[in-house]
N, CA and C atoms as an extended XYZ file, in Angstrom:
252
Properties=species:S:1:pos:R:3:atomname:S:1:resname:S:1:resid:I:1 pbc="F F F"
N       116.475      251.239      -69.440 N   TRP     1
C       116.873      251.154      -70.966 CA  TRP     1
C       117.567      252.202      -71.728 C   TRP     1
N       117.462      253.199      -71.513 N   LEU     2
C       118.000      254.423      -71.663 CA  LEU     2
C       119.828      254.252      -71.469 C   LEU     2
N       119.530      254.029      -69.793 N   ILE     3
C       120.988      254.272      -69.493 CA  ILE     3
C       121.810      252.978      -69.930 C   ILE     3
N       121.158      251.885      -70.449 N   TYR     4
C       121.978      250.667      -70.894 CA  TYR     4
C       122.537      251.478      -72.513 C   TYR     4
N       121.437      251.872      -73.372 N   MET     5
C       121.884      252.880      -74.718 CA  MET     5
C       122.747      253.555      -74.607 C   MET     5
N       122.810      254.266      -73.730 N   ILE     6
C       124.059      255.309      -73.333 CA  ILE     6
C       125.159      254.496      -72.878 C   ILE     6
N       125.411      253.598      -72.014 N   LEU     7
C       126.557      252.981      -71.637 CA  LEU     7
C       127.236      252.409      -72.793 C   LEU     7
N       126.140      251.661      -73.657 N   SER     8
C       126.803      250.787      -74.684 CA  SER     8
C       127.234      252.102      -75.732 C   SER     8
N       126.525      252.883      -76.335 N   ILE     9
C       127.574      254.092      -76.728 CA  ILE     9
C       128.411      254.609      -76.399 C   ILE     9
N       128.700      254.932      -75.167 N   LEU    10
C       129.708      255.176      -74.883 CA  LEU    10
C       130.967      254.135      -74.695 C   LEU    10
N       130.342      252.633      -74.702 N   PHE    11
C       131.461      251.595      -75.052 CA  PHE    11
C       131.773      251.715      -75.995 C   PHE    11
N       131.163      252.132      -77.605 N   TYR    12
C       131.761      252.032      -78.563 CA  TYR    12
C       132.400      253.460      -79.089 C   TYR    12
N       132.201      254.589      -78.507 N   ILE    13
C       133.127      255.265      -78.510 CA  ILE    13
C       134.736      255.666      -77.989 C   ILE    13
N       134.692      254.850      -76.442 N   TYR    14
C       136.175      254.738      -76.099 CA  TYR    14
C       136.470      253.421      -76.382 C   TYR    14
N       135.821      252.482      -76.239 N   GLY    15
C       136.338      251.049      -76.937 CA  GLY    15
C       136.701      250.544      -78.204 C   GLY    15
N       135.693      251.138      -78.910 N   GLU    16
C       135.619      250.883      -80.336 CA  GLU    16
C       136.548      252.301      -81.402 C   GLU    16
N       136.687      253.388      -80.798 N   ASP    17
C       137.564      254.707      -81.213 CA  ASP    17
C       136.212      255.386      -82.230 C   ASP    17
N       134.861      254.937      -82.001 N   PHE    18
C       134.010      255.461      -82.849 CA  PHE    18
C       133.313      256.718      -82.907 C   PHE    18
N       133.013      257.407      -83.631 N   ILE    19
C       132.610      259.197      -83.120 CA  ILE    19
C       131.334      258.919      -82.419 C   ILE    19
N       130.510      259.870      -82.209 N   PHE    20
C       129.408      259.624      -81.583 CA  PHE    20
C       128.511      259.601      -82.390 C   PHE    20
N       128.010      260.020      -83.437 N   ILE    21
C       127.377      260.010      -84.242 CA  ILE    21
C       127.167      258.617      -84.743 C   ILE    21
N       128.828      258.113      -85.014 N   ASP    22
C       128.605      256.548      -85.424 CA  ASP    22
C       128.640      255.400      -84.850 C   ASP    22
N       128.764      255.668      -83.267 N   ALA    23
C       128.453      254.980      -82.332 CA  ALA    23
C       126.767      254.884      -82.159 C   ALA    23
N       126.108      255.845      -82.213 N   LEU    24
C       124.377      255.977      -81.974 CA  LEU    24
C       123.796      255.331      -83.221 C   LEU    24
N       124.525      255.603      -84.274 N   TYR    25
C       124.140      255.025      -85.641 CA  TYR    25
C       124.351      253.234      -85.415 C   TYR    25
N       125.117      252.938      -85.010 N   LEU    26
C       125.699      251.481      -84.745 CA  LEU    26
C       124.497      251.016      -83.532 C   LEU    26
N       124.323      251.477      -82.821 N   ARG    27
C       123.326      251.065      -81.967 CA  ARG    27
C       121.936      250.729      -82.371 C   ARG    27
N       121.695      252.010      -82.987 N   ILE    28
C       120.500      251.954      -83.296 CA  ILE    28
C       120.201      250.815      -84.012 C   ILE    28
N       121.143      251.054      -85.347 N   VAL    29
C       120.997      249.796      -86.604 CA  VAL    29
C       121.156      248.322      -85.658 C   VAL    29
N       121.985      248.473      -84.988 N   THR    30
C       122.058      246.959      -84.164 CA  THR    30
C       120.863      246.137      -83.261 C   THR    30
N       120.361      247.440      -82.722 N   ALA    31
C       119.058      247.231      -81.982 CA  ALA    31
C       118.151      246.558      -82.818 C   ALA    31
N       117.830      247.435      -83.908 N   PHE    32
C       116.576      247.498      -84.350 CA  PHE    32
C       116.585      246.492      -85.761 C   PHE    32
N       117.704      246.209      -86.274 N   THR    33
C       118.107      245.176      -87.754 CA  THR    33
C       119.252      244.446      -87.558 C   THR    33
N       119.893      244.194      -86.445 N   VAL    34
C       121.068      243.140      -86.151 CA  VAL    34
C       122.236      243.763      -87.186 C   VAL    34
N       122.539      244.960      -87.910 N   GLY    35
C       122.990      245.649      -88.501 CA  GLY    35
C       122.894      245.385      -89.863 C   GLY    35
N       123.839      246.311      -90.617 N   TYR    36
C       123.702      246.585      -92.168 CA  TYR    36
C       125.187      245.992      -92.957 C   TYR    36
N       125.801      245.832      -91.764 N   GLY    37
C       127.575      245.393      -92.065 CA  GLY    37
C       128.186      246.660      -92.295 C   GLY    37
N       127.802      247.859      -92.696 N   ASP    38
C       128.823      248.834      -93.055 CA  ASP    38
C       129.311      249.361      -91.724 C   ASP    38
N       129.228      249.225      -90.431 N   MET    39
C       129.965      249.611      -89.587 CA  MET    39
C       129.863      248.089      -88.656 C   MET    39
N       131.208      247.992      -87.932 N   TYR    40
C       130.628      246.725      -86.641 CA  TYR    40
C       132.030      246.970      -85.643 C   TYR    40
N       132.110      246.493      -84.879 N   PRO    41
C       133.095      246.335      -84.023 CA  PRO    41
C       134.436      245.316      -84.320 C   PRO    41
N       135.483      246.358      -84.331 N   VAL    42
C       136.516      245.111      -84.589 CA  VAL    42
C       137.343      244.267      -83.390 C   VAL    42
N       137.323      244.935      -82.303 N   THR    43
C       138.119      244.056      -81.281 CA  THR    43
C       137.321      243.055      -80.815 C   THR    43
N       138.147      242.279      -80.062 N   ASN    44
C       137.484      240.956      -79.485 CA  ASN    44
C       135.867      241.290      -78.202 C   ASN    44
N       136.649      242.214      -77.577 N   ALA    45
C       135.604      242.868      -76.412 CA  ALA    45
C       134.391      243.380      -77.345 C   ALA    45
N       134.576      244.214      -78.390 N   GLY    46
C       133.397      244.743      -79.106 CA  GLY    46
C       132.776      244.021      -79.876 C   GLY    46
N       133.346      242.876      -80.134 N   LYS    47
C       132.295      241.963      -81.189 CA  LYS    47
C       131.772      240.906      -79.696 C   LYS    47
N       132.239      240.571      -78.812 N   LEU    48
C       131.656      239.830      -77.770 CA  LEU    48
C       130.485      240.522      -77.137 C   LEU    48
N       131.105      241.997      -76.546 N   LEU    49
C       129.694      242.700      -76.218 CA  LEU    49
C       128.431      242.843      -77.070 C   LEU    49
N       128.914      242.986      -78.766 N   ASN    50
C       128.075      243.552      -79.448 CA  ASN    50
C       126.917      242.338      -79.603 C   ASN    50
N       127.328      240.874      -79.439 N   CYS    51
C       126.600      239.636      -79.774 CA  CYS    51
C       125.819      240.000      -77.890 C   CYS    51
N       126.301      240.238      -76.823 N   LEU    52
C       125.095      240.492      -75.605 CA  LEU    52
C       124.381      241.498      -76.261 C   LEU    52
N       124.925      242.708      -76.722 N   PHE    53
C       123.789      243.862      -76.975 CA  PHE    53
C       122.779      243.582      -77.763 C   PHE    53
N       122.947      242.454      -78.946 N   ILE    54
C       121.898      241.682      -79.712 CA  ILE    54
C       120.794      241.037      -78.913 C   ILE    54
N       121.199      240.323      -78.016 N   ILE    55
C       120.342      239.280      -77.129 CA  ILE    55
C       119.544      240.181      -76.450 C   ILE    55
N       120.453      241.455      -75.322 N   ILE    56
C       119.504      242.040      -74.749 CA  ILE    56
C       118.524      242.795      -75.659 C   ILE    56
N       118.653      243.244      -76.452 N   ASP    57
C       118.229      244.323      -77.500 CA  ASP    57
C       116.746      243.630      -77.980 C   ASP    57
N       116.799      242.315      -78.791 N   THR    58
C       116.219      241.156      -78.731 CA  THR    58
C       114.831      241.012      -77.984 C   THR    58
N       115.790      240.660      -76.380 N   VAL    59
C       114.512      240.583      -75.563 CA  VAL    59
C       113.899      241.636      -75.310 C   VAL    59
N       114.689      242.523      -74.784 N   THR    60
C       113.748      243.914      -74.642 CA  THR    60
C       112.743      244.340      -75.884 C   THR    60
N       112.924      244.373      -76.820 N   ILE    61
C       112.029      244.725      -78.154 CA  ILE    61
C       110.788      243.662      -77.923 C   ILE    61
N       110.872      242.273      -78.015 N   GLY    62
C       110.143      241.562      -77.722 CA  GLY    62
C       109.300      241.605      -76.302 C   GLY    62
N       109.772      242.301      -75.205 N   PHE    63
C       109.299      242.582      -73.935 CA  PHE    63
C       108.023      243.663      -74.045 C   PHE    63
N       108.431      244.970      -74.638 N   ILE    64
C       107.536      245.786      -75.242 CA  ILE    64
C       106.552      245.628      -76.088 C   ILE    64
N       106.752      244.988      -77.205 N   THR    65
C       106.136      244.620      -77.787 CA  THR    65
C       104.778      243.285      -77.694 C   THR    65
N       105.468      243.038      -76.432 N   THR    66
C       104.345      241.971      -75.927 CA  THR    66
C       103.177      242.814      -74.905 C   THR    66
N       104.022      243.553      -74.449 N   LYS    67
C       103.371      244.778      -73.352 CA  LYS    67
C       102.193      245.425      -74.359 C   LYS    67
N       102.620      246.188      -75.166 N   VAL    68
C       101.670      247.016      -76.252 CA  VAL    68
C       100.703      245.961      -76.945 C   VAL    68
N       100.726      245.160      -77.167 N   MET    69
C       100.276      244.152      -77.656 CA  MET    69
C        98.765      243.675      -76.670 C   MET    69
N        99.572      243.462      -75.526 N   ASP    70
C        98.313      242.869      -74.386 CA  ASP    70
C        97.596      244.284      -74.084 C   ASP    70
N        97.897      245.213      -73.938 N   TYR    71
C        97.403      246.669      -73.771 CA  TYR    71
C        96.513      246.793      -74.533 C   TYR    71
N        96.499      246.546      -75.880 N   ILE    72
C        96.125      246.911      -77.035 CA  ILE    72
C        94.560      245.914      -76.871 C   ILE    72
N        94.823      244.584      -76.912 N   LEU    73
C        93.927      243.434      -76.520 CA  LEU    73
C        92.765      243.857      -75.135 C   LEU    73
N        93.329      243.963      -74.234 N   ARG    74
C        92.740      244.531      -73.274 CA  ARG    74
C        91.886      245.758      -73.943 C   ARG    74
N        92.042      246.582      -74.068 N   PHE    75
C        91.405      247.972      -74.747 CA  PHE    75
C        90.339      247.417      -75.404 C   PHE    75
N        90.400      247.013      -76.385 N   ARG    76
C        89.666      246.192      -77.360 CA  ARG    76
C        88.306      245.749      -76.606 C   ARG    76
N        89.109      244.514      -75.482 N   GLU    77
C        88.072      243.702      -74.892 CA  GLU    77
C        87.501      244.677      -74.035 C   GLU    77
N        87.813      245.562      -73.499 N   LEU    78
C        86.761      246.568      -72.726 CA  LEU    78
C        85.864      247.098      -73.437 C   LEU    78
N        86.188      247.524      -74.895 N   GLN    79
C        85.208      248.142      -75.781 CA  GLN    79
C        84.313      247.346      -76.044 C   GLN    79
N        84.399      246.162      -75.927 N   LYS    80
C        83.311      245.182      -76.365 CA  LYS    80
C        82.268      244.949      -75.341 C   LYS    80
N        83.344      244.886      -73.861 N   GLU    81
C        82.524      244.673      -72.950 CA  GLU    81
C        81.373      245.955      -72.581 C   GLU    81
N        81.872      246.954      -72.954 N   LYS    82
C        81.014      248.066      -72.890 CA  LYS    82
C        79.896      248.561      -73.774 C   LYS    82
N        80.005      247.755      -75.072 N   LYS    83
C        79.328      247.646      -75.957 CA  LYS    83
C        77.777      246.951      -75.720 C   LYS    83
N        78.095      246.036      -74.753 N   GLU    84
C        77.142      244.648      -74.511 CA  GLU    84
C        76.710      245.102      -73.059 C   GLU    84
């Protein structure tokens, strides 16, 4: 996931002419909130890739959340079994 984020930041730097901090900001905001609207890609390729980024980010965050919740629930279940 880190490599994917780095490559997408590089796309914004070279494909959309953003400076590093703006590209980083846009990626993080897009990954976690689907953007505020203050910055956005302007090229057709940028818009298309941004849609793809949103889908990948949503699936990835959902997968991570599921794994964390599964771990927490299993841990609680093991704690209950130990008490009994």
